[in-house]
JSON list of C-alpha atoms in Angstrom, two decimals:
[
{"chain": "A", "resi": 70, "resn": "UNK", "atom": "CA", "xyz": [-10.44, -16.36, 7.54]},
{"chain": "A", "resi": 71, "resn": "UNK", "atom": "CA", "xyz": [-8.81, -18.03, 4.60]},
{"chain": "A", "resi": 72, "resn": "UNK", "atom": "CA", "xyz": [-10.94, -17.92, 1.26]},
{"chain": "A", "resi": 73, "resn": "UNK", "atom": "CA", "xyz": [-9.85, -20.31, -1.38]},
{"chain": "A", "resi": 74, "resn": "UNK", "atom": "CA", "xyz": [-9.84, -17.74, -4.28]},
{"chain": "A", "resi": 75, "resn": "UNK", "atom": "CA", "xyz": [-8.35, -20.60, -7.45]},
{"chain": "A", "resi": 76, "resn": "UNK", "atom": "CA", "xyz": [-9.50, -24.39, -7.40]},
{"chain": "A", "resi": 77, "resn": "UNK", "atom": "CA", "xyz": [-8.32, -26.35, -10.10]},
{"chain": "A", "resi": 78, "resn": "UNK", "atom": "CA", "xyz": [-7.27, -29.88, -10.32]},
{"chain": "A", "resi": 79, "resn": "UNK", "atom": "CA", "xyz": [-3.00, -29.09, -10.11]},
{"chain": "A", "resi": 80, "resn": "UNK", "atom": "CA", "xyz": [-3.45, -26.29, -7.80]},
{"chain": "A", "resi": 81, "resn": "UNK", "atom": "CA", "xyz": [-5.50, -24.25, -5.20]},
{"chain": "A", "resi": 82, "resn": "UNK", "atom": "CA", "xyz": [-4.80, -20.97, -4.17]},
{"chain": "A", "resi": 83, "resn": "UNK", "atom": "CA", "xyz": [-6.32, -19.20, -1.26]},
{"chain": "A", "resi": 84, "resn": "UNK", "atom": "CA", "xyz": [-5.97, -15.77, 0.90]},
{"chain": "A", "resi": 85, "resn": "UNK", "atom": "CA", "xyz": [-6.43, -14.78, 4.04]},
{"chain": "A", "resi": 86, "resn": "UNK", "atom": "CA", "xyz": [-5.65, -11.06, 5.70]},
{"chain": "A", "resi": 87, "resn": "UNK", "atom": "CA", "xyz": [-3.08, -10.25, 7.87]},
{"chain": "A", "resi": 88, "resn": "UNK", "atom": "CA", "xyz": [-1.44, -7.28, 9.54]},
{"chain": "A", "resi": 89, "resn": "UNK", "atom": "CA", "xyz": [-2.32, -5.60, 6.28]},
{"chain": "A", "resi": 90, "resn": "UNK", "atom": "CA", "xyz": [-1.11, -7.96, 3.79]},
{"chain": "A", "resi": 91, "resn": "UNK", "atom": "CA", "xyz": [-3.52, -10.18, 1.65]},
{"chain": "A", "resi": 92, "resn": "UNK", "atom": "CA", "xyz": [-1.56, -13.41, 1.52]},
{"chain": "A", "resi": 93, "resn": "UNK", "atom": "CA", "xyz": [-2.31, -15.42, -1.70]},
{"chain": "A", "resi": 94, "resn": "UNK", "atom": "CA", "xyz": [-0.87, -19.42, -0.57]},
{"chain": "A", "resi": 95, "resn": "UNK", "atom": "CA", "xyz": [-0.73, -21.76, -3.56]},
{"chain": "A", "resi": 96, "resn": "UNK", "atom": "CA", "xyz": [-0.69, -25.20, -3.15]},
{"chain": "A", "resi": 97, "resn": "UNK", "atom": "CA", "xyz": [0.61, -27.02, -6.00]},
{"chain": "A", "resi": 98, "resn": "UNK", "atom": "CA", "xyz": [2.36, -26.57, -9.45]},
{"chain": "A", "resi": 99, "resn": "UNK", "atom": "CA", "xyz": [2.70, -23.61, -11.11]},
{"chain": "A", "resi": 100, "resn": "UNK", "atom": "CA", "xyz": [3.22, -23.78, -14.55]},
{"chain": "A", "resi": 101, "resn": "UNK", "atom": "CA", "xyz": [1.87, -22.68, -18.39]},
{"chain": "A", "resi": 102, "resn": "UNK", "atom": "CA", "xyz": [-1.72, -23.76, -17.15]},
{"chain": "A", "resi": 103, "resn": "UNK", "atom": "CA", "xyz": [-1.59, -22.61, -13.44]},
{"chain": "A", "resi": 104, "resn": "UNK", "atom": "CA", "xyz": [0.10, -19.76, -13.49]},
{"chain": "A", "resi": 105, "resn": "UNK", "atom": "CA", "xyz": [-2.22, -16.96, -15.69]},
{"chain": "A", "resi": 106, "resn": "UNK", "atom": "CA", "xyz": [-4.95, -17.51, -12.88]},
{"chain": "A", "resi": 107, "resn": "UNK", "atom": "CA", "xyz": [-2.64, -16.40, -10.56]},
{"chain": "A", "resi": 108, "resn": "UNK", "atom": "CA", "xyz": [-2.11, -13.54, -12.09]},
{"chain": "A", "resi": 109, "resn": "UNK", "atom": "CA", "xyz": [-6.09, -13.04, -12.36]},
{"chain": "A", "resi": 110, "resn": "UNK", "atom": "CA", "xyz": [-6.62, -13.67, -8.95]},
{"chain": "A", "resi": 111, "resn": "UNK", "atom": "CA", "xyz": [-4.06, -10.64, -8.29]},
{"chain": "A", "resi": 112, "resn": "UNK", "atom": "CA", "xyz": [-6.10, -8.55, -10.72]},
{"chain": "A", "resi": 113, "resn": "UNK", "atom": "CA", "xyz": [-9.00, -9.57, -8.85]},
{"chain": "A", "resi": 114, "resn": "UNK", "atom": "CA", "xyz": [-7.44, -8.56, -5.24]},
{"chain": "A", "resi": 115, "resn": "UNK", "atom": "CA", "xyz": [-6.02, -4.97, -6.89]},
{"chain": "A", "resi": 116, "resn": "UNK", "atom": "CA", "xyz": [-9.41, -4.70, -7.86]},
{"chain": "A", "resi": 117, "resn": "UNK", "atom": "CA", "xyz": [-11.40, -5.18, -4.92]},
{"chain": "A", "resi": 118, "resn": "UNK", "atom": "CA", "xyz": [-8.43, -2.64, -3.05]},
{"chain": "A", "resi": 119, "resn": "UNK", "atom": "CA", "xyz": [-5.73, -4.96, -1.87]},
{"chain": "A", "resi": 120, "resn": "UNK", "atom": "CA", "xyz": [-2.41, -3.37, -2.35]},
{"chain": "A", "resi": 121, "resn": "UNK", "atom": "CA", "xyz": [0.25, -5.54, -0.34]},
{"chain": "A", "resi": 122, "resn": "UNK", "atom": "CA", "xyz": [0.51, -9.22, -1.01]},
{"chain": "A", "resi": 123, "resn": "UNK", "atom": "CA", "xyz": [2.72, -11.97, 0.50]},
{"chain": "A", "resi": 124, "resn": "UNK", "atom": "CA", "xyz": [2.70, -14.74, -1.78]},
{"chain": "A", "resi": 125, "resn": "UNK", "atom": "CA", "xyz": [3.24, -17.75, 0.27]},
{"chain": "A", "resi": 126, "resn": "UNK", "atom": "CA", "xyz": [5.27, -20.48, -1.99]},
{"chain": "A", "resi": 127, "resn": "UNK", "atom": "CA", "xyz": [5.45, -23.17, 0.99]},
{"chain": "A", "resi": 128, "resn": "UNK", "atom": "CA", "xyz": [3.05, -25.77, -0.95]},
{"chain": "A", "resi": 129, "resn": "UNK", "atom": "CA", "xyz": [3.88, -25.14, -4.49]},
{"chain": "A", "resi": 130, "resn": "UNK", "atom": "CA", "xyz": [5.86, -28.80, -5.70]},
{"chain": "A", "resi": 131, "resn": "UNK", "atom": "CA", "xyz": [6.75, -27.14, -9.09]},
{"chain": "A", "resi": 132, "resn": "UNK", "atom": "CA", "xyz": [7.02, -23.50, -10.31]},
{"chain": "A", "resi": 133, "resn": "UNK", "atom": "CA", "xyz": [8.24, -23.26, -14.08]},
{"chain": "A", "resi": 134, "resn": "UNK", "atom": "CA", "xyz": [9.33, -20.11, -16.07]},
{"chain": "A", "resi": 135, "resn": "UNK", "atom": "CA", "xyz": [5.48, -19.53, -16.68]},
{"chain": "A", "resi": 136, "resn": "UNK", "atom": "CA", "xyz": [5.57, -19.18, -12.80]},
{"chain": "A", "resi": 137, "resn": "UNK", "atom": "CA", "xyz": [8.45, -17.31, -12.10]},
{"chain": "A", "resi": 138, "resn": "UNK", "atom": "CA", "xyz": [6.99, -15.09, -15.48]},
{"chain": "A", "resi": 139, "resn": "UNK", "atom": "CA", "xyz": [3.59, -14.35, -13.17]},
{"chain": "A", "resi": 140, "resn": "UNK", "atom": "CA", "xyz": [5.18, -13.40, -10.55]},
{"chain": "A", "resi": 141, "resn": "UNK", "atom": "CA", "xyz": [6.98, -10.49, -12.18]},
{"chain": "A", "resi": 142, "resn": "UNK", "atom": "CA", "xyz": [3.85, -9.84, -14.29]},
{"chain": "A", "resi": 143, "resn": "UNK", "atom": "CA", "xyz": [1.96, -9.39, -10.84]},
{"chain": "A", "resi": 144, "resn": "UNK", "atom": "CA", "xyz": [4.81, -7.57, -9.41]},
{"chain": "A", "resi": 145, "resn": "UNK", "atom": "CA", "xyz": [4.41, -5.04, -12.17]},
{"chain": "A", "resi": 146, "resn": "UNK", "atom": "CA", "xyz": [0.73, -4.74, -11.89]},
{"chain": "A", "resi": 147, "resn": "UNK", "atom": "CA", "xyz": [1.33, -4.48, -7.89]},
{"chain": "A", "resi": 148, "resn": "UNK", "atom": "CA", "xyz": [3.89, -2.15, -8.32]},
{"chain": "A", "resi": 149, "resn": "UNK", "atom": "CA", "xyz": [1.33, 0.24, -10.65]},
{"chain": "A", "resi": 150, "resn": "UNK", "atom": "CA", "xyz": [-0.87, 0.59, -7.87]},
{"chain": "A", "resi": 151, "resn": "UNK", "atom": "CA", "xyz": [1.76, 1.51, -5.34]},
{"chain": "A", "resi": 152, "resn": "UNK", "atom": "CA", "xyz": [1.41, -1.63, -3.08]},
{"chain": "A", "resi": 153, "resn": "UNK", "atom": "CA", "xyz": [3.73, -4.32, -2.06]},
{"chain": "A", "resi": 154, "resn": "UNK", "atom": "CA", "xyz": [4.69, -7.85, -2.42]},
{"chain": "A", "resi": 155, "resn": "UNK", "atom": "CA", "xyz": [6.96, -9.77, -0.37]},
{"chain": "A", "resi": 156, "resn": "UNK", "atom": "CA", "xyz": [7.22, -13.54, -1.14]},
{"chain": "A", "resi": 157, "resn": "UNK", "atom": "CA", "xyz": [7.50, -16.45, 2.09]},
{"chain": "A", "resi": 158, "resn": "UNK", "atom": "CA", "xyz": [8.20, -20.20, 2.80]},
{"chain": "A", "resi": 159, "resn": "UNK", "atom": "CA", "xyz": [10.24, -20.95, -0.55]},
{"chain": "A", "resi": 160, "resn": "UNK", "atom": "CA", "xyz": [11.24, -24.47, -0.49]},
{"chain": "A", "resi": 161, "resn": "UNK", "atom": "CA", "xyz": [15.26, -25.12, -1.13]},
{"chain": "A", "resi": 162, "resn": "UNK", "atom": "CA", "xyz": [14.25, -26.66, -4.56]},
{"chain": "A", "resi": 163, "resn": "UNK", "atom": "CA", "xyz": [12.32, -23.25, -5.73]},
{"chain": "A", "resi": 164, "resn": "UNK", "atom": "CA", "xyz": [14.75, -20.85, -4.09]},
{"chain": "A", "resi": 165, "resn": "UNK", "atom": "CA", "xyz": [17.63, -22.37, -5.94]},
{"chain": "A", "resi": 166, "resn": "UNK", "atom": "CA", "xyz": [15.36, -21.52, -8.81]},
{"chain": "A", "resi": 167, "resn": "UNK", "atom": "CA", "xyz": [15.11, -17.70, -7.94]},
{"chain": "A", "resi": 168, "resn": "UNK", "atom": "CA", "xyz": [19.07, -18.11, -7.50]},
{"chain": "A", "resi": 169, "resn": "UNK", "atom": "CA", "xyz": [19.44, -19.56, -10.88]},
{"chain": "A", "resi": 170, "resn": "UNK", "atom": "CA", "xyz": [16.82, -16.85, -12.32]},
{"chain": "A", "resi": 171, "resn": "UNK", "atom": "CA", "xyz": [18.71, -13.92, -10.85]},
{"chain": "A", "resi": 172, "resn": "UNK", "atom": "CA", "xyz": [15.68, -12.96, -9.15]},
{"chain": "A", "resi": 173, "resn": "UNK", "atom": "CA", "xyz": [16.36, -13.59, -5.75]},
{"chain": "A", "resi": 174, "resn": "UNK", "atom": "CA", "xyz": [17.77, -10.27, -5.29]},
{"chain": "A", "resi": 175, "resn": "UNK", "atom": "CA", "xyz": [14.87, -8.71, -6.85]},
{"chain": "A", "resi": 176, "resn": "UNK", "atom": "CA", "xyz": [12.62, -9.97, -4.02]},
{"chain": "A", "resi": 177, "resn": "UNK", "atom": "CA", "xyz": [12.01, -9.53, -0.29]},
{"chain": "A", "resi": 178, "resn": "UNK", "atom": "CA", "xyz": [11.90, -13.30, 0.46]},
{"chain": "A", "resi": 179, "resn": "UNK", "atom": "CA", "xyz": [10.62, -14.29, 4.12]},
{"chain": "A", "resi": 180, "resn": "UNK", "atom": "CA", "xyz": [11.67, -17.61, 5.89]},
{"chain": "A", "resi": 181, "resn": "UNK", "atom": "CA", "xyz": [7.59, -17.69, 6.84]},
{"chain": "A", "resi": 182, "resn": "UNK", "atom": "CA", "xyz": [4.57, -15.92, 6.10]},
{"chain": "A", "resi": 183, "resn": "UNK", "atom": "CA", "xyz": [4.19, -14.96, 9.71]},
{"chain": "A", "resi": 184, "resn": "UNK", "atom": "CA", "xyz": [7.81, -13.11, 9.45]},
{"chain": "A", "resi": 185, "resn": "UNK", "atom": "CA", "xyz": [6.71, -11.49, 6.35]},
{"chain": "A", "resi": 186, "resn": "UNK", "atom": "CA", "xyz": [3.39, -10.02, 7.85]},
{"chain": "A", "resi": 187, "resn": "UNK", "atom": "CA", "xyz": [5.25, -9.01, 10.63]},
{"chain": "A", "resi": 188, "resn": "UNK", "atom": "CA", "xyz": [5.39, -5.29, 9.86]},
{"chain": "A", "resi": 189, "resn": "UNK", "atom": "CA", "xyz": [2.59, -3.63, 8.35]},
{"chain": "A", "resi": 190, "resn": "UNK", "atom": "CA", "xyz": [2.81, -2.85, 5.05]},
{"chain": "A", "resi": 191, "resn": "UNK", "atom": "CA", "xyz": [4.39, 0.90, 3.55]},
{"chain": "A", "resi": 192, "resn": "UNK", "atom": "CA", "xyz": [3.13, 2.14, 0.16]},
{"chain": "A", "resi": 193, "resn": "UNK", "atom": "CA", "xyz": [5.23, 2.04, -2.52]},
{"chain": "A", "resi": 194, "resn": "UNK", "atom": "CA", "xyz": [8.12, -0.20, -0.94]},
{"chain": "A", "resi": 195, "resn": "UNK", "atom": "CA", "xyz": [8.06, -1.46, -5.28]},
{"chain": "A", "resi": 196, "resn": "UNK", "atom": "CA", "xyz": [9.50, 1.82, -6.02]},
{"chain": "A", "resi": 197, "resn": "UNK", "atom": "CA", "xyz": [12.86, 0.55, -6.82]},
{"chain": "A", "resi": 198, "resn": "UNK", "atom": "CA", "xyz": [11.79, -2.61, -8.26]},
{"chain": "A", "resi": 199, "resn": "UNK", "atom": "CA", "xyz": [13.67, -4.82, -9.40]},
{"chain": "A", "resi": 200, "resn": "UNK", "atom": "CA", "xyz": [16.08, -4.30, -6.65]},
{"chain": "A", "resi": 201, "resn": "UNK", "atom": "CA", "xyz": [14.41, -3.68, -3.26]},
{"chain": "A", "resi": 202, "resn": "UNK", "atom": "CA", "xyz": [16.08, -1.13, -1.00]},
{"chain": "A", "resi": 203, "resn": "UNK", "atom": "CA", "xyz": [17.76, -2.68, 2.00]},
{"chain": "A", "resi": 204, "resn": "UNK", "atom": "CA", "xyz": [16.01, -2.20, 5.29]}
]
């Protein structure tokens, strides 16, 4: 059951469980404003146990440094408590981002959420962050 976890006029995240990942969707921009309650949602999930995230990118129309900033400022926190993140449904215009970045080596990124939840989850698969093993 999806919970909508961040409402706010620019963006809404939400997360549902599956296969052992929590996965966080946004839907919207993410940008100076947006993107620190993303990263306080994570905080929130670690919190309340959640370990492996897939954050689901498919609805976000703009994602700024600030944005590609949270996500390695959640990857870090992520990686602290030995859980996972995996990222899904990029759109063309935010992958070439990622390119651009150099982070898209840095990432597991899934075609589709439902690829990325595929396997279940293995602790500590952030152990060689920033550059994920090949598997």
């Amino acid at each position: 059951m999806r919970t909508n976890i961040i409402r706010h006029e620019s963006m809404m995240v939400s997360y549902d469980v599956v296969n052992g990942w929590t996965v966080l969707e946004a839907d919207g921009e993410v940008d100076a404003h947006t993107a620190p309650m993303i990263r306080e949602a994570v905080i929130k999930l670690l919190d309340e146990g959640h370990l492996h995230f897939v954050l689901d990118l498919g609805f976000v129309t703009l994602l700024d440094s600030n944005g590609l900033g949270v996500i390695v400022a959640i990857t870090k926190r992520i990686r602290e408590h030995e859980g996972s993140l995996r990222i899904a449904s990029v759109p063309g215009r935010i992958l070439k981002i990622f390119d651009l970045s150099g982070m898209r080596e840095s990432y597991e990124i899934h075609p589709s959420t439902s690829e990325a939840t595929l396997s279940a989850p293995s602790p500590g698969s952030l152990t060689h962050w920033p550059h994920p093993t090949s598997g």
